[in-house]
Coordinates of C-alpha atoms in Angstrom, one line a residue:
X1 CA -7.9 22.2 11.9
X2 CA -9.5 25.1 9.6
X3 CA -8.6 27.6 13.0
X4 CA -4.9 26.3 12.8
X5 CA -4.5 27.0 9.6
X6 CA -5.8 30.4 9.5
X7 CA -3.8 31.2 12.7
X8 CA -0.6 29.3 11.9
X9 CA -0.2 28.8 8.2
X10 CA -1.0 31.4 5.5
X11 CA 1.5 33.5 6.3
X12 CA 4.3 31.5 6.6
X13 CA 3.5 28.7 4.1
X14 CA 1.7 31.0 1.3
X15 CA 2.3 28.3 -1.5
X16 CA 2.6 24.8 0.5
X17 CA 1.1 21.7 -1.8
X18 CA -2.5 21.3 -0.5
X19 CA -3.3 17.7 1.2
X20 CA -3.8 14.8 -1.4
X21 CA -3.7 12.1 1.6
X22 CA -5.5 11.9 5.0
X23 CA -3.5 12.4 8.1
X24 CA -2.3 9.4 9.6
X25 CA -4.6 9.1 12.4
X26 CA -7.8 9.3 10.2
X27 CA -10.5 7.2 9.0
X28 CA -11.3 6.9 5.9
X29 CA -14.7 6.2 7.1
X30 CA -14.5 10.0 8.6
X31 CA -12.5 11.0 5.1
X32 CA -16.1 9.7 3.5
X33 CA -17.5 13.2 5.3
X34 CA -17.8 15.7 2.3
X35 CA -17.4 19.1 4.6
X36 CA -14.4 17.2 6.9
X37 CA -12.5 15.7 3.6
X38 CA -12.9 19.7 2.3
X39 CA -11.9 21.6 5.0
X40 CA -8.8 18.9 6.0
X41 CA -8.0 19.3 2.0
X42 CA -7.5 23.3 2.4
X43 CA -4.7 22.8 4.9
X44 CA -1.0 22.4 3.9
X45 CA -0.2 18.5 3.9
X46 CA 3.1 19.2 5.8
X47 CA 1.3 21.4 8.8
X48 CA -1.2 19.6 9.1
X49 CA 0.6 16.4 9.7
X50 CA 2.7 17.7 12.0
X51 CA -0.1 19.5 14.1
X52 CA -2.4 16.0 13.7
X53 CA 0.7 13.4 14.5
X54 CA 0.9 14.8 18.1
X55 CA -3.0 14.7 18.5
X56 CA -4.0 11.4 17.7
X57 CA -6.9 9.6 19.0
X58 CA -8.3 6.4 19.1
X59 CA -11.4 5.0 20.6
X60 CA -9.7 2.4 22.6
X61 CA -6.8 1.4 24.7
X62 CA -2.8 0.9 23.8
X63 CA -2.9 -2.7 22.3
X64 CA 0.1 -5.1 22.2
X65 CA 1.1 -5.8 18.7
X66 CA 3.6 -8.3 17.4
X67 CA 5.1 -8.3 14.0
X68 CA 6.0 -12.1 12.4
X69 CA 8.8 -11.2 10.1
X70 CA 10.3 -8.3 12.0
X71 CA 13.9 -8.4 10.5
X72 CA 12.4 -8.5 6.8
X73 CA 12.2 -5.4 4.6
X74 CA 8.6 -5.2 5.1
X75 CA 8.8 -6.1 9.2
X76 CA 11.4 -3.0 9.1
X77 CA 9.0 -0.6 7.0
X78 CA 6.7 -1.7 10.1
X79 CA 8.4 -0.7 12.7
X80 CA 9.1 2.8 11.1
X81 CA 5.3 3.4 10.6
X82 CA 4.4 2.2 14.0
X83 CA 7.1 5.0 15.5
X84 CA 6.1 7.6 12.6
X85 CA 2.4 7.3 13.2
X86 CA 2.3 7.3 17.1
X87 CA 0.5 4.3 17.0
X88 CA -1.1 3.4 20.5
X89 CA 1.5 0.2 21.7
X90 CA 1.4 -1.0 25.1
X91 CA 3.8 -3.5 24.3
X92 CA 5.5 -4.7 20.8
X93 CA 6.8 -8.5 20.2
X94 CA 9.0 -9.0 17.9
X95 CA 8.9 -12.5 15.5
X96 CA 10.8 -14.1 13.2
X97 CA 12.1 -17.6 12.2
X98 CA 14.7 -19.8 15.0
X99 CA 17.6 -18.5 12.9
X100 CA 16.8 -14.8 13.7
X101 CA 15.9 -15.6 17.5
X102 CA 17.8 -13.0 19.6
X103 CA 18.4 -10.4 17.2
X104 CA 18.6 -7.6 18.5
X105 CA 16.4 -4.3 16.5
X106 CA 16.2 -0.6 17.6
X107 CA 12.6 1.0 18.7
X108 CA 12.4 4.3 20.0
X109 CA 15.5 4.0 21.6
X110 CA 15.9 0.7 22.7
X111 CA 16.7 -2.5 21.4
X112 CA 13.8 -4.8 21.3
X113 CA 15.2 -9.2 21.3
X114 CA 13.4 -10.9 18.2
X115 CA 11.7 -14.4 19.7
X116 CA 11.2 -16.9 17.8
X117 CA 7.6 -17.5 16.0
X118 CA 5.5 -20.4 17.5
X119 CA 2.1 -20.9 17.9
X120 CA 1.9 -19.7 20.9
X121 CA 3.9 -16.5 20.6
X122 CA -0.3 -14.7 20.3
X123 CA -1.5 -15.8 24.2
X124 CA -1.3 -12.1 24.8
X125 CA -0.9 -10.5 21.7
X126 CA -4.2 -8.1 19.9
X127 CA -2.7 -7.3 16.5
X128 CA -0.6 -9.5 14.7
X129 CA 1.0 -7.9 11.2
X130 CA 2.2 -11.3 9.6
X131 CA 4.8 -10.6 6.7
X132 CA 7.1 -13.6 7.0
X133 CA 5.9 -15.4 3.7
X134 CA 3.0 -17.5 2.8
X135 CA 3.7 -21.0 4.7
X136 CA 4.3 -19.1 7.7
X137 CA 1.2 -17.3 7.6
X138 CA -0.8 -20.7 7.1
X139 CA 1.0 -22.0 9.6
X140 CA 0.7 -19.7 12.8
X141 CA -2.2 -17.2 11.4
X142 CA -5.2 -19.6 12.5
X143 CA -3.0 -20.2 15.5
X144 CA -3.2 -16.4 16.5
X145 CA -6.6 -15.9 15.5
X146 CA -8.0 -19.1 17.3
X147 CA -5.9 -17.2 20.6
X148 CA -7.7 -14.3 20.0
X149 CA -5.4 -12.5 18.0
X150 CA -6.8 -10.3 15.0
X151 CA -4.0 -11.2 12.1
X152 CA -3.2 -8.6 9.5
X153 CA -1.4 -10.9 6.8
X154 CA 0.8 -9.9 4.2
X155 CA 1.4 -12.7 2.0
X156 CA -0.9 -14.5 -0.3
X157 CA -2.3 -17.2 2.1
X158 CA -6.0 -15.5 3.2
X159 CA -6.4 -13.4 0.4
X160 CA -9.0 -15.3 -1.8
X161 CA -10.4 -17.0 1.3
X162 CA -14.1 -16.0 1.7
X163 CA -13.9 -16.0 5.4
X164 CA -11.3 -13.5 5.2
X165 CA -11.6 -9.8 4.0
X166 CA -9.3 -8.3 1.5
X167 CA -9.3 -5.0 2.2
X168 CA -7.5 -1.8 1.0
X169 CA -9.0 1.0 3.2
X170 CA -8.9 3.9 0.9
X171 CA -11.4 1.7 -1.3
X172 CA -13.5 -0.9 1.3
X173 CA -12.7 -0.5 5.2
X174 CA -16.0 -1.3 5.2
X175 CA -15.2 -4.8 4.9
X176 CA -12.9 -5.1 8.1
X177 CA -16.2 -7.0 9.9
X178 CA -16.0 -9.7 7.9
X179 CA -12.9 -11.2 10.2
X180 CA -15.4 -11.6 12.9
X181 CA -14.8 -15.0 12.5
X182 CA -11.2 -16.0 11.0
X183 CA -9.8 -13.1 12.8
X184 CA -7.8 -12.7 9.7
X185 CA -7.4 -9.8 7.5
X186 CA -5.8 -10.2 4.2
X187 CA -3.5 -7.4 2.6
X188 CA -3.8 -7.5 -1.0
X189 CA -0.5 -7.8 -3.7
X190 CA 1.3 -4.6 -4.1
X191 CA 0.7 -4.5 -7.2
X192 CA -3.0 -4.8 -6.5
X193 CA -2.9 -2.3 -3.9
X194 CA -0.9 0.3 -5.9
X195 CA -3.7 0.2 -9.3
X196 CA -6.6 -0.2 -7.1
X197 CA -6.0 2.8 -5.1
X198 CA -6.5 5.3 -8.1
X199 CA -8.9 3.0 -9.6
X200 CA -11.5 3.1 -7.7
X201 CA -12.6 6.6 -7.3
X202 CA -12.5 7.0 -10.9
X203 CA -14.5 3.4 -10.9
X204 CA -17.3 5.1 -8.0
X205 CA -17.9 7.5 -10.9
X206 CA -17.5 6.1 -14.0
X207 CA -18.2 2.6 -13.4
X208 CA -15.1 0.7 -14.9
X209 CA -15.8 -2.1 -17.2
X210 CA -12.1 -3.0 -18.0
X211 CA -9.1 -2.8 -16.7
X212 CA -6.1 -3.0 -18.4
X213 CA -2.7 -2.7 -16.2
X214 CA 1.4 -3.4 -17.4
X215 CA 3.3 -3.5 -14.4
X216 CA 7.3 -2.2 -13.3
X217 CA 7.9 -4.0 -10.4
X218 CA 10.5 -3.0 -8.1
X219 CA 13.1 -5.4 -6.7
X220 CA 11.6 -4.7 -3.1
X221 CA 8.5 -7.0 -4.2
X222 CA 11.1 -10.2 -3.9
X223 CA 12.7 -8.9 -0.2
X224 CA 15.3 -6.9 1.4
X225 CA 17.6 -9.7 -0.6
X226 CA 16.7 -9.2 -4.0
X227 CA 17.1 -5.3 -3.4
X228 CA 21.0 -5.9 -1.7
X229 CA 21.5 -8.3 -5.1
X230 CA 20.5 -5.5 -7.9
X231 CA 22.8 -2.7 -5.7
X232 CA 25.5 -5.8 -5.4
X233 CA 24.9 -6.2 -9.1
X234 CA 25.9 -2.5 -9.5
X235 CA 28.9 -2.9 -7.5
X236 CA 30.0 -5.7 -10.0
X237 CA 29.3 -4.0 -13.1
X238 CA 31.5 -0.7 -11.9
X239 CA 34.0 -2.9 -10.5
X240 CA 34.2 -5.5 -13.8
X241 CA 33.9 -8.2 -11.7
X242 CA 31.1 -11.4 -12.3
X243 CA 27.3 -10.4 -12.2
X244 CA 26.2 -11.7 -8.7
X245 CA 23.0 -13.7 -9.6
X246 CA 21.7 -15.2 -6.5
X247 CA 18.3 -13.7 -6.2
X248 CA 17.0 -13.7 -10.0
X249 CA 19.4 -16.0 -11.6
X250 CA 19.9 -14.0 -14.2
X251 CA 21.3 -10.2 -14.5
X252 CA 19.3 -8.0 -13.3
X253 CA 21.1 -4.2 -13.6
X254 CA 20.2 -2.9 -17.2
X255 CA 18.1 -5.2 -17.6
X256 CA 13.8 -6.5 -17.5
X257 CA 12.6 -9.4 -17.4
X258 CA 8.8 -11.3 -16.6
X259 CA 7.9 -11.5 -13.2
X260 CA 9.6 -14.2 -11.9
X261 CA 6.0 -16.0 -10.2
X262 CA 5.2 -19.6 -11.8
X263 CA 3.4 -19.4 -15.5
X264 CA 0.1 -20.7 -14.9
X265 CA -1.2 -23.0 -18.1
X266 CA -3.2 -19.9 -19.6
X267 CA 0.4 -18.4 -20.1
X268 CA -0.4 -15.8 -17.2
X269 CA 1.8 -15.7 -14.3
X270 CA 0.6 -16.0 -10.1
X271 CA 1.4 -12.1 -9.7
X272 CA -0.6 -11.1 -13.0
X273 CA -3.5 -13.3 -11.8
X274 CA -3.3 -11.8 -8.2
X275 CA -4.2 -8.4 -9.8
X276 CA -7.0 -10.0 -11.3
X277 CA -8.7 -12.0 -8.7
X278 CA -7.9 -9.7 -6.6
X279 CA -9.6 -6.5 -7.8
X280 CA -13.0 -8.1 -8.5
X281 CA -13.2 -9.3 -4.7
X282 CA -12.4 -6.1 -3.4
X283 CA -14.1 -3.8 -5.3
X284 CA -17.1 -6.4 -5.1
X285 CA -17.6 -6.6 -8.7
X286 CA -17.1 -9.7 -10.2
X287 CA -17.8 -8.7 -13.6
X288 CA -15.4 -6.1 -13.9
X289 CA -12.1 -6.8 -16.2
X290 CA -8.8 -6.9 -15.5
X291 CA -6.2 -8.3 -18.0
X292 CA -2.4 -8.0 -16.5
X293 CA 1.5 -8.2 -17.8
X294 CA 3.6 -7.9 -14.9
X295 CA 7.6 -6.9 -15.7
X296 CA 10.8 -6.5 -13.1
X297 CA 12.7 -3.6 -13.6
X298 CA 16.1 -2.7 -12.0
X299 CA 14.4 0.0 -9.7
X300 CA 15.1 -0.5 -5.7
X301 CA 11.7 0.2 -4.4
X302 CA 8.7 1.9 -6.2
X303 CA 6.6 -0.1 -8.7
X304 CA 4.9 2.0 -11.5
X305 CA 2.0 0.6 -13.5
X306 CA 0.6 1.9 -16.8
X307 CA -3.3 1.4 -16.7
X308 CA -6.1 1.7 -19.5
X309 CA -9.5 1.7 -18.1
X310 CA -12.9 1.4 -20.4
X311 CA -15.8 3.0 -18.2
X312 CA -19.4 3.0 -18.8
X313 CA -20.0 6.3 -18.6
X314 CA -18.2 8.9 -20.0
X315 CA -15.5 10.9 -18.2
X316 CA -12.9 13.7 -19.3
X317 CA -9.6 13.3 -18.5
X318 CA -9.3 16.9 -16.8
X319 CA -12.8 15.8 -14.3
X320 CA -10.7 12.4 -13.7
X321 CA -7.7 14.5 -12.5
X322 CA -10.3 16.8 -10.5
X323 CA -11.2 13.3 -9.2
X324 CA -8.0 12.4 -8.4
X325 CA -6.8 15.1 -7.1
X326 CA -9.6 14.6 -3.8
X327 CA -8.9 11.1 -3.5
X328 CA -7.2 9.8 -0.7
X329 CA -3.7 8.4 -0.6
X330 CA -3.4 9.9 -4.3
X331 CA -1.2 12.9 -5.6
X332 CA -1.4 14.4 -9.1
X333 CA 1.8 14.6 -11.0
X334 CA 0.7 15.7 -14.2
X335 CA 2.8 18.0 -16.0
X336 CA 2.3 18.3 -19.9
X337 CA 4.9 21.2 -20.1
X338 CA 7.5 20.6 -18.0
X339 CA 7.4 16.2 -18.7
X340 CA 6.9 16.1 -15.4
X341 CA 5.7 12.8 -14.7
X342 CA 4.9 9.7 -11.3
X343 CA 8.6 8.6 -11.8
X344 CA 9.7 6.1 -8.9
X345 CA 12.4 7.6 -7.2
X346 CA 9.8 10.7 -6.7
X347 CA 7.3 7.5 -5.3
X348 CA 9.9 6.0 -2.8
X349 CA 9.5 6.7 0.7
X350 CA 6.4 8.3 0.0
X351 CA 2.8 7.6 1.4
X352 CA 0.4 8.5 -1.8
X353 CA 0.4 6.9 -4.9
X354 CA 1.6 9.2 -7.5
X355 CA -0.7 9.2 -10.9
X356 CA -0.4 11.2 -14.0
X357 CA 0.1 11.1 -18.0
X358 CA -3.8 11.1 -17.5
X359 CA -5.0 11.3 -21.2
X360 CA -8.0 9.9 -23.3
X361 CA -7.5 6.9 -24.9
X362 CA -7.6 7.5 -28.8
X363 CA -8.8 3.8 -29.6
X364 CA -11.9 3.5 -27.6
X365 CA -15.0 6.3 -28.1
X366 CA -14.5 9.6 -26.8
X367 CA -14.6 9.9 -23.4
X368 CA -15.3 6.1 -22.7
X369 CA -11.5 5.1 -22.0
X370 CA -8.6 6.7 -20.3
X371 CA -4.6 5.7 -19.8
X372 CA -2.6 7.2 -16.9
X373 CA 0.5 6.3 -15.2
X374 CA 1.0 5.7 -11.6
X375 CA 3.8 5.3 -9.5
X376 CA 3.6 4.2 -5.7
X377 CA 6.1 2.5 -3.0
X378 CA 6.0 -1.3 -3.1
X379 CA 7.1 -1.8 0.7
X380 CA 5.1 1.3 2.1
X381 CA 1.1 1.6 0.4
X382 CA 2.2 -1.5 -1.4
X383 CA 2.5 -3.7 2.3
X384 CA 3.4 -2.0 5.3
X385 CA 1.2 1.3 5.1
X386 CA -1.9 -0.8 4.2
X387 CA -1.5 -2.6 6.8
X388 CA -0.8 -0.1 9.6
X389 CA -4.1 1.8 7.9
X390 CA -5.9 -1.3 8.1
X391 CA -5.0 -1.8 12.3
X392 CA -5.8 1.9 12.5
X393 CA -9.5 1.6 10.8
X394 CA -10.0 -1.1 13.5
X395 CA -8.8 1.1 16.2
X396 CA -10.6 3.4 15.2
X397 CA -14.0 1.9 14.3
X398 CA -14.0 -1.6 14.6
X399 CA -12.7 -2.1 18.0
X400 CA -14.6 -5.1 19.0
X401 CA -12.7 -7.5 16.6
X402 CA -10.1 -6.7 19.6
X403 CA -11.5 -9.5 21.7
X404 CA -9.0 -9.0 24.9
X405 CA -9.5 -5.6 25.1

């Protein structure tokens, strides 16, 4: 990689944006290597990419994957990763509920017939990516995992469940194992995913006592409905007619609102409690924190999040940046003069979380509290990317979960 950048970039790209994120086909166990993380850190992200994409390598065969909940948003963001990241299929089954049965869904140019989801749709499947709610995923995920199947599930069903890991890799790959026996890996909330990411390096140093997170959620957190409702909503508004109010039941375009998960009797709602529960199982600290207030806003696709941490030891905000800036799947967007900010439109589409207005927190002692703002995209690093990473650390380095290999 360093050769190839001497050789092929300097010259051309003399001021290219330096690589924030790893390249898709890397571990973040390898990322974990101080003189491979510093040298693949020098390289123009967009080069490199390019260069790595068509040299990817994994430890073992092509592996037939299926995808339950193929025609959802998430399902969709799959299918694009799978294709982007030159993942190793030998064969792709798509699932989804009876009504979607025999849809028909391009994949590198062909259209691939959605079956319908039973609990035998796994007999000859190795990687399952669940994402077609939470009664689904109680409902066939044991299935596939009892056939053999390891299970990479999206909704809320495993994540809490001892037997099953919760895992986001930039912070605990080291936990795939742990589905030895369910054969089900969890895939935390968005929300969860999106703070935890530029959390935890800044946690490995610092030691974070308290957390304290107010979220923006995108309309992409309710499905590929709730998004077509708030640009419908639009539509209406321009056009004078009724606000459509389907999704929500209430207006959603100019407006915010609570998260719309059931209150819970301490006044705290399911997703603000997700963040909570969460975070303390996979950064294996159940002492640690976290207080939540989760918010929709009429954004399509990127949740932000405004986070106050209190640490134990002290930290500057300019070495938390520094610490940042090295961190995998994070970019720096920290612009005092300019107000340049993590904004979501910037975050959509977009692989790292964004994170910036890093500044001291003037309430708690100097140095012993920070607030930053972070911006990431819900249905990529907030589902689908964390899962793909997730089936690539296993490919990579935990290929004997892959019992039919």
């Amino acid at each position: 990689a360093s050769a190839y950048y001497h050789s092929q970039t300097r010259d051309r790209y003399p001021t290219a944006p330096l690589l924030c994120d790893p390249p898709p086909f890397l571990s973040f166990t390898m990322l974990r290597t101080p003189s491979l993380a510093k040298t693949l850190r020098s390289i123009p992200k967009h080069n490199l990419s390019v260069l790595l994409s068509q040299q990817r390598a994994f430890s073992t065969a092509p592996v037939t994957v299926a995808i339950a909940g193929a025609t959802g948003a998430v399902g969709q963001e799959l299918l694009e990763l799978l294709d982007e990241r030159k993942f190793p299929l030998k064969n792709l089954k798509l699932l989804a509920s009876a009504r979607s049965a025999g849809k028909q869904i391009p994949f590198k140019g062909e259209n691939l017939t959605v079956e319908e989801l039973t609990e035998d749709s796994f007999s000859d499947v190795d990687i399952a990516f669940f994402s077609a709610g939470g009664s689904q995923s109680k409902e066939f995920g044991p299935a596939a995992g009892k056939a053999g199947c390891l299970v990479i599930d999206n909704s809320s069903a495993f994540r809490m469940d001892p037997k099953c890991p919760l895992v986001v890799p930039e912070v605990n790959a080291e936990a795939i194992p742990d589905a030895e026996d369910s054969m089900i890996i969890a895939n935390p909330n968005c929300s969860t995913i999106i703070m935890n990411t530029v959390v935890w390096p800044l946690h490995q140093k610092a030691n974070c006592k308290r957390v304290v997170v107010s979220t923006y959620q995108a309309a992409s957190g309710a499905g590929a409905q709730a998004m077509a409702e708030l640009e419908q909503q639009a539509k209406d508004w321009v056009a004078g007619d009724p606000i459509t109010q389907d999704i929500f039941g209430r207006q959603y375009i100019w407006n915010l609102f609570s998260h719309n998960s059931p209150i819970e009797e301490t006044g705290y709602n399911e997703e603000e409690m997700k963040m909570v529960k969460e975070t303390k199982k996979i950064f294996s600290a159940p002492d640690i924190a976290v207080t939540a207030t989760c918010i929709r806003v009429p954004v399509l696709r990127a949740h932000c999040e405004a986070i106050n941490v209190t640490l134990e030891s002290p930290m500057h905000e300019d070495e938390a940046l520094e610490i940042l800036s090295k961190s995998p799947g994070v970019t720096v967007v920290d612009d005092r003069e300019n107000n340049k900010f993590p904004e979501p439109l910037d975050a959509s589409g977009k692989d790292d979380i964004l994170v910036g207005r890093m500044r001291r927190d003037l309430s708690q002692p100097e140095g012993y509290g920070l607030e930053f703002f972070v911006a990431g995209d819900q249905i990529r690093k907030g589902a689908a990317l964390n899962a793909v990473q997730i089936a690539e650390e296993v490919l990579e380095n935990y290929p004997t979960l892959l019992k039919k290999l």
